[in-house]
Amino acid sequence: MSELAEDFVRGSQALEGEGGLPPAQCEALDEARRLGEEGRPLSADQLRAWATALGEPLDAAEAEGHAAWLRARFGEVVGRPWLARGRDPQATVEALAETLERFGPTTRLGRWGCAWAAELLARPLLVFRGKDAQALAGGPARLRLLVAGKLRVATYDLGRRRGGWVGGDAAAGRYQAEGGAEWIVEWHELLPAEARWRAEASASSS
């Protein structure tokens, strides 16, 4: 299993309070990342196999319903060249949040589906940790705020190198790859959306 996948699994373990994930679950995660990276769709059969491996079985109708939704939601980017799949940050947040909502934001299958969608949209894995459990289950606005924050943690450059956050603020971040290369990513498009989501989250909790 890749180092990035191992980090994702560690986050999943913390959220679920588990001592470890079985090999079949790790293999399913690596497959999700690979299919997303290659721009390939998820079939109902793949979803059922993953759900079984994750201990969250789906019947045939549920799996086909999820697969049909994924085709409709991501059909315009499936199969496109990697560089042509990216979306602006607000649209990316909405797509990933809707994927989590579709499968259940606190379920393993939700996070595996999100892993596929993130790679499909040319974004690194979003790692959810134990401290994120409340926000994951806190409703649409809080979920989007959480995903927006996770989106800033790491980025890919045009050469598919992964860079981690090393400085900046909510509007722009500085990222550094393992080899030392650095780049700047601007997040200005996210700021108005985050202000709206914060207002919605506040209104729903009052």
Short mmCIF file of C-alpha atoms in Angstrom, two decimals:
data_model
loop_
_atom_site.label_atom_id
_atom_site.label_comp_id
_atom_site.label_asym_id
_atom_site.label_seq_id
_atom_site.Cartn_x
_atom_site.Cartn_y
_atom_site.Cartn_z
CA MET A 1 0.00 0.00 0.00
CA SER A 2 1.29 3.47 -0.87
CA GLU A 3 2.40 5.95 1.79
CA LEU A 4 -0.49 8.29 0.94
CA ALA A 5 -2.97 5.44 1.26
CA GLU A 6 -1.43 4.44 4.58
CA ASP A 7 -1.96 7.99 5.86
CA PHE A 8 -5.58 7.84 4.72
CA VAL A 9 -6.05 4.51 6.48
CA ARG A 10 -4.55 5.87 9.69
CA GLY A 11 -7.07 8.69 9.58
CA SER A 12 -9.90 6.27 8.92
CA GLN A 13 -8.79 4.07 11.82
CA ALA A 14 -8.79 7.04 14.18
CA LEU A 15 -12.29 8.02 13.11
CA GLU A 16 -13.65 4.51 13.48
CA GLY A 17 -11.78 3.66 16.67
CA GLU A 18 -10.26 0.55 15.08
CA GLY A 19 -6.93 -1.06 15.71
CA GLY A 20 -6.34 -1.71 12.03
CA LEU A 21 -7.93 -2.28 8.66
CA PRO A 22 -7.98 -5.70 6.97
CA PRO A 23 -5.91 -6.13 3.78
CA ALA A 24 -9.05 -6.27 1.63
CA GLN A 25 -10.01 -2.76 2.75
CA CYS A 26 -6.52 -1.43 2.01
CA GLU A 27 -6.64 -3.03 -1.43
CA ALA A 28 -10.04 -1.46 -2.10
CA LEU A 29 -8.65 1.97 -1.19
CA ASP A 30 -5.67 1.59 -3.50
CA GLU A 31 -8.06 0.51 -6.27
CA ALA A 32 -10.27 3.55 -5.63
CA ARG A 33 -7.28 5.87 -5.95
CA ARG A 34 -6.01 4.11 -9.08
CA LEU A 35 -9.38 4.20 -10.84
CA GLY A 36 -9.81 7.89 -10.01
CA GLU A 37 -6.29 8.70 -11.18
CA GLU A 38 -6.92 6.85 -14.44
CA GLY A 39 -10.24 8.64 -14.93
CA ARG A 40 -12.26 5.42 -14.89
CA PRO A 41 -15.87 5.21 -13.64
CA LEU A 42 -17.04 3.11 -10.73
CA SER A 43 -19.32 0.22 -11.62
CA ALA A 44 -22.05 -1.24 -9.45
CA ASP A 45 -20.03 -4.45 -9.16
CA GLN A 46 -16.97 -2.58 -7.89
CA LEU A 47 -19.07 -0.69 -5.35
CA ARG A 48 -20.62 -3.93 -4.10
CA ALA A 49 -17.19 -5.56 -3.79
CA TRP A 50 -15.81 -2.60 -1.84
CA ALA A 51 -18.88 -2.39 0.38
CA THR A 52 -18.52 -6.08 1.23
CA ALA A 53 -14.82 -5.64 2.00
CA LEU A 54 -15.64 -2.65 4.19
CA GLY A 55 -18.34 -4.48 6.12
CA GLU A 56 -21.08 -2.21 4.73
CA PRO A 57 -22.80 -4.47 2.16
CA LEU A 58 -25.03 -3.08 -0.59
CA ASP A 59 -27.73 -4.94 -2.45
CA ALA A 60 -27.77 -4.86 -6.24
CA ALA A 61 -30.34 -2.07 -6.48
CA GLU A 62 -28.47 0.17 -4.03
CA ALA A 63 -25.19 -0.37 -5.85
CA GLU A 64 -26.70 0.40 -9.24
CA GLY A 65 -28.36 3.52 -7.82
CA HIS A 66 -25.02 4.77 -6.47
CA ALA A 67 -23.20 3.93 -9.71
CA ALA A 68 -25.84 5.75 -11.78
CA TRP A 69 -25.54 8.81 -9.53
CA LEU A 70 -21.75 8.82 -9.88
CA ARG A 71 -22.05 8.58 -13.68
CA ALA A 72 -24.43 11.55 -13.70
CA ARG A 73 -22.41 13.62 -11.22
CA PHE A 74 -18.96 13.02 -12.70
CA GLY A 75 -19.75 11.96 -16.26
CA GLU A 76 -18.27 15.11 -17.79
CA VAL A 77 -14.81 14.42 -16.32
CA VAL A 78 -14.61 10.61 -16.48
CA GLY A 79 -12.18 9.64 -19.21
CA ARG A 80 -10.80 13.15 -19.76
CA PRO A 81 -7.04 13.83 -19.61
CA TRP A 82 -5.84 14.37 -16.05
CA LEU A 83 -5.08 18.06 -16.51
CA ALA A 84 -8.55 18.70 -17.94
CA ARG A 85 -10.40 17.24 -14.95
CA GLY A 86 -9.76 19.93 -12.36
CA ARG A 87 -12.54 22.22 -11.22
CA ASP A 88 -12.52 25.45 -9.31
CA PRO A 89 -12.25 24.88 -5.56
CA GLN A 90 -15.89 25.66 -4.74
CA ALA A 91 -17.17 23.21 -7.37
CA THR A 92 -14.67 20.62 -6.13
CA VAL A 93 -15.86 21.00 -2.54
CA GLU A 94 -19.48 20.61 -3.62
CA ALA A 95 -18.71 17.50 -5.67
CA LEU A 96 -16.75 15.82 -2.87
CA ALA A 97 -19.27 16.78 -0.19
CA GLU A 98 -22.13 15.45 -2.30
CA THR A 99 -20.24 12.17 -2.77
CA LEU A 100 -19.78 11.84 0.98
CA GLU A 101 -23.45 12.66 1.54
CA ARG A 102 -24.52 10.11 -1.05
CA PHE A 103 -22.65 7.23 0.60
CA GLY A 104 -22.73 8.49 4.19
CA PRO A 105 -20.03 10.92 5.41
CA THR A 106 -19.14 8.81 8.44
CA THR A 107 -19.06 5.47 6.61
CA ARG A 108 -16.03 3.72 5.20
CA LEU A 109 -17.71 3.51 1.79
CA GLY A 110 -18.28 7.28 1.87
CA ARG A 111 -14.57 7.90 2.33
CA TRP A 112 -13.59 5.31 -0.30
CA GLY A 113 -15.97 6.95 -2.79
CA CYS A 114 -14.53 10.33 -1.88
CA ALA A 115 -11.01 8.99 -2.50
CA TRP A 116 -12.02 7.99 -6.03
CA ALA A 117 -13.69 11.35 -6.66
CA ALA A 118 -10.76 13.37 -5.30
CA GLU A 119 -8.26 11.63 -7.57
CA LEU A 120 -10.68 11.93 -10.48
CA LEU A 121 -10.73 15.71 -9.93
CA ALA A 122 -6.92 15.84 -9.76
CA ARG A 123 -6.84 16.42 -6.00
CA PRO A 124 -4.91 14.51 -3.33
CA LEU A 125 -6.74 12.27 -0.87
CA LEU A 126 -8.70 13.98 1.89
CA VAL A 127 -7.67 12.42 5.21
CA PHE A 128 -10.38 12.51 7.89
CA ARG A 129 -9.27 12.06 11.47
CA GLY A 130 -11.03 11.39 14.75
CA LYS A 131 -11.42 15.09 15.50
CA ASP A 132 -13.43 15.47 12.26
CA ALA A 133 -16.25 13.13 13.28
CA GLN A 134 -18.55 15.88 14.58
CA ALA A 135 -18.16 18.03 11.46
CA LEU A 136 -18.68 15.02 9.19
CA ALA A 137 -22.02 14.37 10.85
CA GLY A 138 -22.89 18.04 11.36
CA GLY A 139 -24.97 18.71 8.26
CA PRO A 140 -24.35 20.02 4.73
CA ALA A 141 -22.78 23.39 5.59
CA ARG A 142 -20.38 22.04 8.22
CA LEU A 143 -19.42 19.18 5.93
CA ARG A 144 -18.54 21.63 3.14
CA LEU A 145 -16.46 23.76 5.51
CA LEU A 146 -14.57 20.64 6.58
CA VAL A 147 -13.95 19.53 2.99
CA ALA A 148 -12.78 23.04 2.05
CA GLY A 149 -10.25 22.95 4.86
CA LYS A 150 -9.08 19.48 3.81
CA LEU A 151 -8.69 20.67 0.21
CA ARG A 152 -6.05 23.17 1.36
CA VAL A 153 -3.93 20.58 3.16
CA ALA A 154 -2.22 19.34 -0.02
CA THR A 155 -2.25 19.91 -3.78
CA TYR A 156 -0.85 18.43 -6.96
CA ASP A 157 1.27 20.48 -9.34
CA LEU A 158 1.01 20.05 -13.11
CA GLY A 159 3.50 17.20 -12.96
CA ARG A 160 1.33 15.31 -10.44
CA ARG A 161 3.76 15.93 -7.61
CA ARG A 162 2.02 16.15 -4.25
CA GLY A 163 2.86 19.20 -2.18
CA GLY A 164 1.95 19.68 1.46
CA TRP A 165 0.96 23.01 3.02
CA VAL A 166 3.95 24.88 4.47
CA GLY A 167 2.53 28.39 4.91
CA GLY A 168 0.04 31.00 3.83
CA ASP A 169 -3.51 31.88 4.78
CA ALA A 170 -7.09 31.10 3.76
CA ALA A 171 -6.68 32.99 0.48
CA ALA A 172 -3.40 31.48 -0.73
CA GLY A 173 -1.14 28.66 0.40
CA ARG A 174 2.50 27.76 -0.18
CA TYR A 175 3.12 24.08 -0.91
CA GLN A 176 6.28 22.02 -1.01
CA ALA A 177 6.90 18.66 -2.67
CA GLU A 178 9.13 16.03 -1.12
CA GLY A 179 11.97 16.95 -3.49
CA GLY A 180 11.90 20.56 -2.34
CA ALA A 181 9.99 22.22 -5.19
CA GLU A 182 7.50 24.87 -4.03
CA TRP A 183 4.45 26.50 -5.56
CA ILE A 184 1.62 28.85 -4.60
CA VAL A 185 -2.07 28.01 -4.89
CA GLU A 186 -4.71 30.71 -4.59
CA TRP A 187 -7.99 29.85 -2.91
CA HIS A 188 -9.87 33.12 -3.41
CA GLU A 189 -12.86 31.37 -5.01
CA LEU A 190 -13.46 29.49 -1.76
CA LEU A 191 -13.74 32.52 0.53
CA PRO A 192 -17.26 33.70 -0.46
CA ALA A 193 -18.55 30.13 -0.42
CA GLU A 194 -17.05 29.50 3.02
CA ALA A 195 -18.66 32.68 4.35
CA ARG A 196 -22.02 31.42 3.07
CA TRP A 197 -21.50 27.95 4.54
CA ARG A 198 -20.51 29.43 7.92
CA ALA A 199 -23.70 31.51 7.94
CA GLU A 200 -25.77 28.44 7.05
CA ALA A 201 -24.07 26.36 9.74
CA SER A 202 -24.67 29.08 12.31
CA ALA A 203 -28.33 29.42 11.32
CA SER A 204 -28.90 25.67 11.52
CA SER A 205 -27.42 25.46 15.02
CA SER A 206 -29.35 28.40 16.46
#
